[in-house]
mmCIF file of N, CA, C and O in Angstrom:
data_model
loop_
_atom_site.group_PDB
_atom_site.id
_atom_site.type_symbol
_atom_site.label_atom_id
_atom_site.label_comp_id
_atom_site.label_asym_id
_atom_site.label_seq_id
_atom_site.Cartn_x
_atom_site.Cartn_y
_atom_site.Cartn_z
ATOM 1 N N UNK A 1 119.324 59.429 191.153
ATOM 2 C CA UNK A 1 120.249 60.038 189.926
ATOM 3 C C UNK A 1 120.916 58.865 189.800
ATOM 4 O O UNK A 1 121.509 58.110 190.638
ATOM 5 N N UNK A 2 121.122 58.993 188.567
ATOM 6 C CA UNK A 2 122.262 57.670 187.970
ATOM 7 C C UNK A 2 123.566 58.158 188.315
ATOM 8 O O UNK A 2 124.045 59.094 188.808
ATOM 9 N N UNK A 3 124.236 56.789 188.438
ATOM 10 C CA UNK A 3 125.636 56.947 189.108
ATOM 11 C C UNK A 3 126.670 57.806 188.176
ATOM 12 O O UNK A 3 127.470 58.320 188.742
ATOM 13 N N UNK A 4 126.450 57.804 187.241
ATOM 14 C CA UNK A 4 127.150 58.845 185.988
ATOM 15 C C UNK A 4 126.833 60.058 186.385
ATOM 16 O O UNK A 4 127.999 60.957 186.135
ATOM 17 N N UNK A 5 125.768 60.484 186.483
ATOM 18 C CA UNK A 5 125.591 61.806 186.991
ATOM 19 C C UNK A 5 125.834 62.451 188.356
ATOM 20 O O UNK A 5 126.745 63.288 188.243
ATOM 21 N N UNK A 6 125.961 61.301 189.437
ATOM 22 C CA UNK A 6 126.407 61.799 190.695
ATOM 23 C C UNK A 6 128.060 61.852 190.510
ATOM 24 O O UNK A 6 128.581 62.650 191.378
ATOM 25 N N UNK A 7 128.663 61.016 189.742
ATOM 26 C CA UNK A 7 130.066 60.909 189.295
ATOM 27 C C UNK A 7 130.646 62.445 188.840
ATOM 28 O O UNK A 7 131.480 63.007 189.300
ATOM 29 N N UNK A 8 129.807 62.898 187.673
ATOM 30 C CA UNK A 8 129.819 63.999 187.396
ATOM 31 C C UNK A 8 129.751 65.225 188.286
ATOM 32 O O UNK A 8 130.418 65.944 188.240
ATOM 33 N N UNK A 9 128.840 65.122 189.211
ATOM 34 C CA UNK A 9 128.560 66.382 189.863
ATOM 35 C C UNK A 9 129.734 66.403 190.834
ATOM 36 O O UNK A 9 130.145 67.475 191.219
ATOM 37 N N UNK A 10 130.148 65.046 191.567
ATOM 38 C CA UNK A 10 131.160 64.919 192.289
ATOM 39 C C UNK A 10 132.316 65.502 191.750
ATOM 40 O O UNK A 10 133.428 66.475 192.410
ATOM 41 N N UNK A 11 132.937 65.188 190.488
ATOM 42 C CA UNK A 11 134.078 65.615 189.610
ATOM 43 C C UNK A 11 134.025 67.000 189.517
ATOM 44 O O UNK A 11 134.734 67.780 189.589
ATOM 45 N N UNK A 12 132.627 67.640 189.022
ATOM 46 C CA UNK A 12 132.703 69.012 188.844
ATOM 47 C C UNK A 12 132.625 69.973 190.181
ATOM 48 O O UNK A 12 133.251 71.128 190.299
ATOM 49 N N UNK A 13 132.414 69.294 191.346
ATOM 50 C CA UNK A 13 132.270 69.974 192.649
ATOM 51 C C UNK A 13 133.648 70.114 193.067
ATOM 52 O O UNK A 13 134.189 71.136 193.427
ATOM 53 N N UNK A 14 134.450 69.111 192.903
ATOM 54 C CA UNK A 14 135.922 69.026 193.089
ATOM 55 C C UNK A 14 136.498 69.867 192.534
ATOM 56 O O UNK A 14 137.527 70.750 192.879
ATOM 57 N N UNK A 15 136.431 69.831 191.043
ATOM 58 C CA UNK A 15 137.579 70.577 190.008
ATOM 59 C C UNK A 15 137.173 72.239 190.468
ATOM 60 O O UNK A 15 138.096 73.155 190.573
ATOM 61 N N UNK A 16 135.822 72.835 190.566
ATOM 62 C CA UNK A 16 135.408 73.819 190.660
ATOM 63 C C UNK A 16 136.044 74.492 192.212
ATOM 64 O O UNK A 16 136.650 75.668 192.255
ATOM 65 N N UNK A 17 135.672 73.640 193.319
ATOM 66 C CA UNK A 17 136.239 73.887 194.565
ATOM 67 C C UNK A 17 138.030 74.193 194.609
ATOM 68 O O UNK A 17 138.386 75.021 195.239
ATOM 69 N N UNK A 18 138.361 73.545 193.921
ATOM 70 C CA UNK A 18 139.966 73.344 193.693
ATOM 71 C C UNK A 18 140.382 75.019 193.120
ATOM 72 O O UNK A 18 141.405 75.080 193.558
ATOM 73 N N UNK A 19 139.618 75.600 192.402
ATOM 74 C CA UNK A 19 140.168 76.803 191.637
ATOM 75 C C UNK A 19 139.750 77.838 192.578
ATOM 76 O O UNK A 19 140.132 79.007 192.719
ATOM 77 N N UNK A 20 138.812 77.677 193.788
ATOM 78 C CA UNK A 20 138.371 78.837 194.583
ATOM 79 C C UNK A 20 139.227 79.266 195.464
ATOM 80 O O UNK A 20 139.547 80.653 195.348
ATOM 81 N N UNK A 21 140.370 78.378 195.939
ATOM 82 C CA UNK A 21 141.314 79.453 196.575
ATOM 83 C C UNK A 21 142.425 80.472 196.083
ATOM 84 O O UNK A 21 142.664 81.492 196.272
ATOM 85 N N UNK A 22 142.646 80.196 194.544
ATOM 86 C CA UNK A 22 143.300 80.968 193.812
ATOM 87 C C UNK A 22 142.426 82.294 193.310
ATOM 88 O O UNK A 22 142.937 83.049 193.313
ATOM 89 N N UNK A 23 141.300 81.919 193.198
ATOM 90 C CA UNK A 23 140.270 83.077 192.779
ATOM 91 C C UNK A 23 140.029 83.707 193.968
ATOM 92 O O UNK A 23 140.239 85.124 193.941
ATOM 93 N N UNK A 24 139.917 83.462 195.351
ATOM 94 C CA UNK A 24 139.583 84.306 196.419
ATOM 95 C C UNK A 24 140.939 85.038 196.789
ATOM 96 O O UNK A 24 140.826 86.298 197.079
ATOM 97 N N UNK A 25 142.002 84.504 196.722
ATOM 98 C CA UNK A 25 143.601 85.210 196.893
ATOM 99 C C UNK A 25 143.457 86.356 195.934
ATOM 100 O O UNK A 25 143.976 87.361 196.400
ATOM 101 N N UNK A 26 143.097 86.238 194.650
ATOM 102 C CA UNK A 26 143.327 87.015 193.601
ATOM 103 C C UNK A 26 142.423 88.315 193.983
ATOM 104 O O UNK A 26 142.762 89.448 193.735
ATOM 105 N N UNK A 27 140.887 87.700 194.262
ATOM 106 C CA UNK A 27 140.174 88.790 194.520
ATOM 107 C C UNK A 27 140.549 89.646 196.022
ATOM 108 O O UNK A 27 140.100 91.148 195.672
ATOM 109 N N UNK A 28 140.918 89.031 197.175
ATOM 110 C CA UNK A 28 141.444 89.951 198.081
ATOM 111 C C UNK A 28 142.614 90.886 197.893
ATOM 112 O O UNK A 28 142.504 92.052 198.235
ATOM 113 N N UNK A 29 143.762 90.228 197.256
ATOM 114 C CA UNK A 29 145.077 90.990 196.997
ATOM 115 C C UNK A 29 144.937 91.794 196.006
ATOM 116 O O UNK A 29 145.889 92.844 195.741
ATOM 117 N N UNK A 30 144.006 91.542 194.855
ATOM 118 C CA UNK A 30 144.312 92.062 193.388
ATOM 119 C C UNK A 30 145.953 92.008 192.667
ATOM 120 O O UNK A 30 145.887 92.844 191.970
ATOM 121 N N UNK A 31 146.732 90.995 193.174
ATOM 122 C CA UNK A 31 147.707 90.504 192.972
ATOM 123 C C UNK A 31 147.665 89.854 191.829
ATOM 124 O O UNK A 31 147.584 88.754 192.052
ATOM 125 N N UNK A 32 147.967 90.226 190.158
ATOM 126 C CA UNK A 32 148.016 89.466 189.235
ATOM 127 C C UNK A 32 149.184 89.249 188.656
ATOM 128 O O UNK A 32 149.226 88.620 187.699
ATOM 129 N N UNK A 33 150.399 89.474 189.785
ATOM 130 C CA UNK A 33 152.010 89.745 188.836
ATOM 131 C C UNK A 33 152.043 87.963 188.536
ATOM 132 O O UNK A 33 152.886 88.248 187.617
ATOM 133 N N UNK A 34 151.721 87.140 189.072
ATOM 134 C CA UNK A 34 152.029 86.144 189.069
ATOM 135 C C UNK A 34 151.136 85.019 188.062
ATOM 136 O O UNK A 34 150.916 83.972 187.983
ATOM 137 N N UNK A 35 150.245 85.746 187.699
ATOM 138 C CA UNK A 35 149.348 84.957 186.549
ATOM 139 C C UNK A 35 149.570 85.575 185.092
ATOM 140 O O UNK A 35 149.898 86.541 184.578
ATOM 141 N N UNK A 36 149.666 84.162 184.358
ATOM 142 C CA UNK A 36 149.842 84.850 182.779
ATOM 143 C C UNK A 36 148.585 85.140 182.226
ATOM 144 O O UNK A 36 147.566 84.326 182.185
ATOM 145 N N UNK A 37 148.876 85.967 181.331
ATOM 146 C CA UNK A 37 147.636 86.468 180.816
ATOM 147 C C UNK A 37 147.106 85.700 179.566
ATOM 148 O O UNK A 37 145.964 85.312 179.501
ATOM 149 N N UNK A 38 148.272 85.224 178.885
ATOM 150 C CA UNK A 38 147.986 83.930 177.873
ATOM 151 C C UNK A 38 147.320 82.868 178.493
ATOM 152 O O UNK A 38 146.415 82.308 177.944
ATOM 153 N N UNK A 39 147.838 82.350 179.540
ATOM 154 C CA UNK A 39 147.152 81.223 180.230
ATOM 155 C C UNK A 39 145.742 81.124 180.394
ATOM 156 O O UNK A 39 145.164 80.589 180.150
ATOM 157 N N UNK A 40 145.557 82.621 181.094
ATOM 158 C CA UNK A 40 144.256 82.644 181.729
ATOM 159 C C UNK A 40 143.136 82.960 180.508
ATOM 160 O O UNK A 40 142.140 82.494 180.806
ATOM 161 N N UNK A 41 143.752 83.582 179.429
ATOM 162 C CA UNK A 41 142.781 83.636 178.336
ATOM 163 C C UNK A 41 142.263 82.404 177.632
ATOM 164 O O UNK A 41 141.300 82.313 177.567
ATOM 165 N N UNK A 42 143.375 81.539 177.692
ATOM 166 C CA UNK A 42 143.292 80.122 176.890
ATOM 167 C C UNK A 42 142.354 79.426 177.761
ATOM 168 O O UNK A 42 141.567 78.793 177.268
ATOM 169 N N UNK A 43 142.639 79.385 179.069
ATOM 170 C CA UNK A 43 141.831 78.803 180.165
ATOM 171 C C UNK A 43 140.314 79.377 180.001
ATOM 172 O O UNK A 43 139.472 78.186 180.005
ATOM 173 N N UNK A 44 140.272 80.414 180.040
ATOM 174 C CA UNK A 44 138.829 81.107 180.442
ATOM 175 C C UNK A 44 137.976 80.610 178.803
ATOM 176 O O UNK A 44 136.888 80.313 178.952
ATOM 177 N N UNK A 45 138.578 80.679 177.737
ATOM 178 C CA UNK A 45 137.971 80.183 176.422
ATOM 179 C C UNK A 45 137.668 78.728 176.319
ATOM 180 O O UNK A 45 136.639 78.551 175.984
ATOM 181 N N UNK A 46 138.765 78.203 177.077
ATOM 182 C CA UNK A 46 138.440 76.527 177.040
ATOM 183 C C UNK A 46 137.038 76.507 178.081
ATOM 184 O O UNK A 46 136.416 75.437 177.710
ATOM 185 N N UNK A 47 137.151 76.996 178.999
ATOM 186 C CA UNK A 47 136.172 76.861 179.902
ATOM 187 C C UNK A 47 134.676 77.313 179.351
ATOM 188 O O UNK A 47 133.722 76.693 179.351
ATOM 189 N N UNK A 48 134.593 78.117 178.541
ATOM 190 C CA UNK A 48 133.710 78.547 177.844
ATOM 191 C C UNK A 48 132.956 77.658 176.745
ATOM 192 O O UNK A 48 131.926 77.270 176.589
ATOM 193 N N UNK A 49 133.838 76.782 176.223
ATOM 194 C CA UNK A 49 133.607 75.782 174.972
ATOM 195 C C UNK A 49 133.245 74.843 175.836
ATOM 196 O O UNK A 49 132.283 73.906 175.433
ATOM 197 N N UNK A 50 133.725 74.307 177.144
ATOM 198 C CA UNK A 50 133.305 73.445 177.693
ATOM 199 C C UNK A 50 131.954 73.468 178.158
ATOM 200 O O UNK A 50 131.037 72.658 178.379
ATOM 201 N N UNK A 51 131.447 74.725 178.544
ATOM 202 C CA UNK A 51 129.998 75.009 179.028
ATOM 203 C C UNK A 51 129.162 74.857 177.886
ATOM 204 O O UNK A 51 128.101 74.209 177.831
ATOM 205 N N UNK A 52 129.669 75.541 176.554
ATOM 206 C CA UNK A 52 128.846 75.261 175.324
ATOM 207 C C UNK A 52 128.577 73.720 174.918
ATOM 208 O O UNK A 52 127.555 73.244 174.537
ATOM 209 N N UNK A 53 129.814 72.990 174.921
ATOM 210 C CA UNK A 53 129.187 71.666 175.131
ATOM 211 C C UNK A 53 128.601 70.895 176.001
ATOM 212 O O UNK A 53 127.641 70.200 175.665
ATOM 213 N N UNK A 54 128.714 71.325 177.342
ATOM 214 C CA UNK A 54 127.802 70.707 178.059
ATOM 215 C C UNK A 54 126.270 71.278 178.158
ATOM 216 O O UNK A 54 125.244 70.251 178.092
ATOM 217 N N UNK A 55 126.066 72.405 177.610
ATOM 218 C CA UNK A 55 124.809 72.868 177.265
ATOM 219 C C UNK A 55 124.076 71.950 175.784
ATOM 220 O O UNK A 55 122.888 71.361 175.763
ATOM 221 N N UNK A 56 125.096 71.875 174.847
ATOM 222 C CA UNK A 56 124.520 71.204 173.658
ATOM 223 C C UNK A 56 124.176 69.872 174.000
ATOM 224 O O UNK A 56 123.197 69.174 173.555
ATOM 225 N N UNK A 57 124.983 69.009 174.842
ATOM 226 C CA UNK A 57 124.501 67.670 175.268
ATOM 227 C C UNK A 57 123.409 67.755 176.546
ATOM 228 O O UNK A 57 123.152 66.348 176.840
ATOM 229 N N UNK A 58 123.295 69.000 177.165
ATOM 230 C CA UNK A 58 122.349 68.609 178.143
ATOM 231 C C UNK A 58 122.808 67.783 179.278
ATOM 232 O O UNK A 58 122.432 67.191 180.272
ATOM 233 N N UNK A 59 124.347 68.270 179.430
ATOM 234 C CA UNK A 59 125.145 67.189 180.299
ATOM 235 C C UNK A 59 125.296 68.491 181.792
ATOM 236 O O UNK A 59 126.123 69.446 181.631
ATOM 237 N N UNK A 60 124.057 68.059 182.793
ATOM 238 C CA UNK A 60 124.427 69.335 183.862
ATOM 239 C C UNK A 60 125.388 69.529 184.928
ATOM 240 O O UNK A 60 125.806 70.597 185.118
ATOM 241 N N UNK A 61 126.219 68.443 184.958
ATOM 242 C CA UNK A 61 127.295 68.652 185.835
ATOM 243 C C UNK A 61 128.358 69.352 185.344
ATOM 244 O O UNK A 61 129.176 70.153 185.674
ATOM 245 N N UNK A 62 128.423 69.020 183.724
ATOM 246 C CA UNK A 62 129.289 69.934 182.882
ATOM 247 C C UNK A 62 128.946 71.112 183.015
ATOM 248 O O UNK A 62 129.720 72.434 183.190
ATOM 249 N N UNK A 63 127.643 71.636 182.727
ATOM 250 C CA UNK A 63 127.263 73.202 182.950
ATOM 251 C C UNK A 63 127.682 73.481 183.861
ATOM 252 O O UNK A 63 127.968 74.814 184.058
ATOM 253 N N UNK A 64 126.963 72.967 185.031
ATOM 254 C CA UNK A 64 127.015 73.644 186.502
ATOM 255 C C UNK A 64 128.568 74.073 186.845
ATOM 256 O O UNK A 64 129.159 75.224 187.159
ATOM 257 N N UNK A 65 129.511 73.229 186.578
ATOM 258 C CA UNK A 65 130.758 73.315 187.018
ATOM 259 C C UNK A 65 131.414 74.143 186.231
ATOM 260 O O UNK A 65 132.409 75.123 186.582
ATOM 261 N N UNK A 66 130.987 74.365 184.813
ATOM 262 C CA UNK A 66 132.001 75.270 183.917
ATOM 263 C C UNK A 66 131.217 76.809 183.985
ATOM 264 O O UNK A 66 131.872 77.738 183.692
ATOM 265 N N UNK A 67 129.854 76.998 184.403
ATOM 266 C CA UNK A 67 129.450 78.151 184.666
ATOM 267 C C UNK A 67 129.960 78.950 185.954
ATOM 268 O O UNK A 67 130.186 80.169 185.477
ATOM 269 N N UNK A 68 130.170 77.968 186.926
ATOM 270 C CA UNK A 68 131.024 78.631 188.179
ATOM 271 C C UNK A 68 132.458 78.982 187.597
ATOM 272 O O UNK A 68 132.608 80.429 187.721
ATOM 273 N N UNK A 69 132.938 78.108 187.293
ATOM 274 C CA UNK A 69 134.406 78.260 186.834
ATOM 275 C C UNK A 69 134.619 79.636 185.840
ATOM 276 O O UNK A 69 135.350 80.050 186.040
ATOM 277 N N UNK A 70 133.877 79.315 184.704
ATOM 278 C CA UNK A 70 133.751 80.605 183.879
ATOM 279 C C UNK A 70 133.494 81.841 184.121
ATOM 280 O O UNK A 70 134.455 83.156 184.022
ATOM 281 N N UNK A 71 132.742 82.082 185.234
ATOM 282 C CA UNK A 71 132.496 83.270 186.243
ATOM 283 C C UNK A 71 133.634 83.837 186.950
ATOM 284 O O UNK A 71 134.218 85.052 186.991
ATOM 285 N N UNK A 72 134.237 82.733 187.725
ATOM 286 C CA UNK A 72 135.383 82.865 188.325
ATOM 287 C C UNK A 72 136.500 83.080 187.574
ATOM 288 O O UNK A 72 137.662 84.321 187.731
ATOM 289 N N UNK A 73 137.183 82.579 186.631
ATOM 290 C CA UNK A 73 138.317 82.758 185.701
ATOM 291 C C UNK A 73 138.062 84.131 184.808
ATOM 292 O O UNK A 73 138.961 84.562 184.433
ATOM 293 N N UNK A 74 136.914 84.195 184.445
ATOM 294 C CA UNK A 74 136.620 85.454 183.668
ATOM 295 C C UNK A 74 137.067 86.826 184.690
ATOM 296 O O UNK A 74 137.583 87.812 184.129
ATOM 297 N N UNK A 75 136.561 86.635 185.697
ATOM 298 C CA UNK A 75 136.795 87.872 186.863
ATOM 299 C C UNK A 75 138.219 88.066 187.147
ATOM 300 O O UNK A 75 138.766 88.839 186.993
ATOM 301 N N UNK A 76 139.171 86.739 186.820
ATOM 302 C CA UNK A 76 140.386 87.003 187.481
ATOM 303 C C UNK A 76 140.973 87.465 185.872
ATOM 304 O O UNK A 76 141.946 88.187 186.157
ATOM 305 N N UNK A 77 140.247 87.281 185.041
ATOM 306 C CA UNK A 77 141.332 87.480 183.407
ATOM 307 C C UNK A 77 140.793 89.163 183.581
ATOM 308 O O UNK A 77 141.889 90.059 183.285
ATOM 309 N N UNK A 78 139.550 89.591 183.767
ATOM 310 C CA UNK A 78 139.392 90.825 183.620
ATOM 311 C C UNK A 78 140.245 91.746 184.607
ATOM 312 O O UNK A 78 141.100 92.604 184.627
ATOM 313 N N UNK A 79 140.659 91.029 186.070
ATOM 314 C CA UNK A 79 141.354 91.856 186.905
ATOM 315 C C UNK A 79 142.858 91.693 185.994
ATOM 316 O O UNK A 79 143.518 92.647 186.561
ATOM 317 N N UNK A 80 143.539 90.840 185.725
ATOM 318 C CA UNK A 80 144.568 90.681 185.122
ATOM 319 C C UNK A 80 144.753 91.860 184.228
ATOM 320 O O UNK A 80 145.900 92.270 183.914
ATOM 321 N N UNK A 81 143.691 91.801 183.213
ATOM 322 C CA UNK A 81 143.916 93.164 182.082
ATOM 323 C C UNK A 81 143.778 94.548 182.868
ATOM 324 O O UNK A 81 144.315 95.504 182.279
ATOM 325 N N UNK A 82 143.255 94.589 183.976
ATOM 326 C CA UNK A 82 142.721 95.814 184.405
ATOM 327 C C UNK A 82 143.916 96.180 185.320
ATOM 328 O O UNK A 82 144.639 97.221 185.625
ATOM 329 N N UNK A 83 144.523 95.400 186.058
ATOM 330 C CA UNK A 83 145.349 95.523 187.229
ATOM 331 C C UNK A 83 146.792 95.318 186.853
ATOM 332 O O UNK A 83 147.901 95.748 187.347
ATOM 333 N N UNK A 84 146.828 94.363 185.840
ATOM 334 C CA UNK A 84 148.116 93.903 185.518
ATOM 335 C C UNK A 84 149.056 95.086 184.644
ATOM 336 O O UNK A 84 150.385 95.300 184.946
ATOM 337 N N UNK A 85 148.263 96.050 183.978
ATOM 338 C CA UNK A 85 149.191 97.325 183.170
ATOM 339 C C UNK A 85 149.405 98.150 184.461
ATOM 340 O O UNK A 85 150.523 98.769 184.028
ATOM 341 N N UNK A 86 148.760 98.248 185.516
ATOM 342 C CA UNK A 86 149.015 99.386 186.427
ATOM 343 C C UNK A 86 150.467 98.710 187.295
ATOM 344 O O UNK A 86 151.254 99.502 187.710
ATOM 345 N N UNK A 87 150.588 97.734 187.469
ATOM 346 C CA UNK A 87 151.720 96.970 188.118
ATOM 347 C C UNK A 87 152.924 97.299 187.230
ATOM 348 O O UNK A 87 154.193 97.368 187.812
ATOM 349 N N UNK A 88 153.084 97.050 185.944
ATOM 350 C CA UNK A 88 154.016 97.377 185.018
ATOM 351 C C UNK A 88 154.511 98.620 184.967
ATOM 352 O O UNK A 88 155.826 99.057 184.872
ATOM 353 N N UNK A 89 154.098 99.822 185.370
ATOM 354 C CA UNK A 89 154.039 101.126 185.219
ATOM 355 C C UNK A 89 155.010 101.277 186.323
ATOM 356 O O UNK A 89 155.615 101.431 186.893
#
Protein backbone atom coordinates (compact mmCIF):
# COMPACT_ATOMS: atom_id res chain seq x y z
CA UNK A 1 0.00 0.00 0.00
CA UNK A 2 1.42 3.41 -0.93
CA UNK A 3 2.32 5.70 1.97
CA UNK A 4 -0.26 8.32 0.95
CA UNK A 5 -3.04 5.72 1.16
CA UNK A 6 -1.80 4.57 4.56
CA UNK A 7 -1.81 8.17 5.81
CA UNK A 8 -5.30 8.63 4.38
CA UNK A 9 -6.67 5.52 6.08
CA UNK A 10 -5.04 6.50 9.38
CA UNK A 11 -6.49 10.01 9.16
CA UNK A 12 -9.90 8.59 8.22
CA UNK A 13 -9.84 6.17 11.14
CA UNK A 14 -8.86 8.83 13.66
CA UNK A 15 -11.39 11.44 12.54
CA UNK A 16 -14.23 8.93 12.28
CA UNK A 17 -13.40 7.39 15.67
CA UNK A 18 -13.32 10.84 17.25
CA UNK A 19 -16.95 11.25 16.19
CA UNK A 20 -18.08 7.96 17.79
CA UNK A 21 -18.34 9.07 21.46
CA UNK A 22 -20.80 11.86 20.61
CA UNK A 23 -22.81 9.57 18.35
CA UNK A 24 -22.98 6.78 20.93
CA UNK A 25 -23.96 9.21 23.69
CA UNK A 26 -26.73 10.65 21.53
CA UNK A 27 -27.99 7.19 20.54
CA UNK A 28 -28.08 6.04 24.18
CA UNK A 29 -29.65 9.13 25.75
CA UNK A 30 -31.66 10.52 22.83
CA UNK A 31 -30.71 13.89 24.31
CA UNK A 32 -30.29 16.26 21.40
CA UNK A 33 -30.82 19.47 23.37
CA UNK A 34 -27.17 20.49 23.06
CA UNK A 35 -27.02 19.86 19.32
CA UNK A 36 -27.49 22.68 16.84
CA UNK A 37 -29.80 21.73 13.98
CA UNK A 38 -28.14 24.20 11.62
CA UNK A 39 -24.66 22.94 12.51
CA UNK A 40 -25.57 19.26 12.09
CA UNK A 41 -27.46 19.92 8.87
CA UNK A 42 -24.49 21.80 7.45
CA UNK A 43 -22.02 19.21 8.72
CA UNK A 44 -24.02 16.30 7.26
CA UNK A 45 -24.26 18.03 3.88
CA UNK A 46 -20.52 18.70 3.96
CA UNK A 47 -19.77 15.05 4.74
CA UNK A 48 -22.05 13.97 1.88
CA UNK A 49 -20.14 16.24 -0.48
CA UNK A 50 -16.80 14.87 0.76
CA UNK A 51 -18.15 11.38 0.10
CA UNK A 52 -19.14 12.35 -3.44
CA UNK A 53 -15.71 13.93 -3.95
CA UNK A 54 -14.00 10.76 -2.74
CA UNK A 55 -16.10 8.61 -5.07
CA UNK A 56 -15.36 10.91 -8.01
CA UNK A 57 -11.61 10.60 -7.33
CA UNK A 58 -11.79 6.92 -6.36
CA UNK A 59 -10.02 7.98 -3.15
CA UNK A 60 -11.05 5.08 -0.94
CA UNK A 61 -9.80 6.50 2.38
CA UNK A 62 -12.04 9.53 1.81
CA UNK A 63 -14.93 7.31 0.75
CA UNK A 64 -14.61 4.95 3.73
CA UNK A 65 -14.34 7.68 6.36
CA UNK A 66 -17.13 9.79 4.98
CA UNK A 67 -19.51 6.88 4.41
CA UNK A 68 -19.29 5.94 8.09
CA UNK A 69 -19.42 9.54 9.29
CA UNK A 70 -22.38 10.30 7.00
CA UNK A 71 -24.31 7.37 8.46
CA UNK A 72 -23.60 8.53 12.02
CA UNK A 73 -24.21 12.23 11.44
CA UNK A 74 -27.31 11.49 9.38
CA UNK A 75 -28.71 9.36 12.20
CA UNK A 76 -28.02 12.13 14.73
CA UNK A 77 -29.60 14.71 12.43
CA UNK A 78 -32.73 12.54 12.14
CA UNK A 79 -32.82 12.20 15.93
CA UNK A 80 -32.48 15.98 16.30
CA UNK A 81 -35.40 16.48 13.95
CA UNK A 82 -37.46 13.79 15.66
CA UNK A 83 -36.67 14.28 19.35
CA UNK A 84 -35.73 17.95 19.31
CA UNK A 85 -39.31 19.05 18.65
CA UNK A 86 -40.59 16.92 21.56
CA UNK A 87 -38.20 18.53 24.03
CA UNK A 88 -39.44 22.04 23.20
CA UNK A 89 -43.06 21.30 24.08
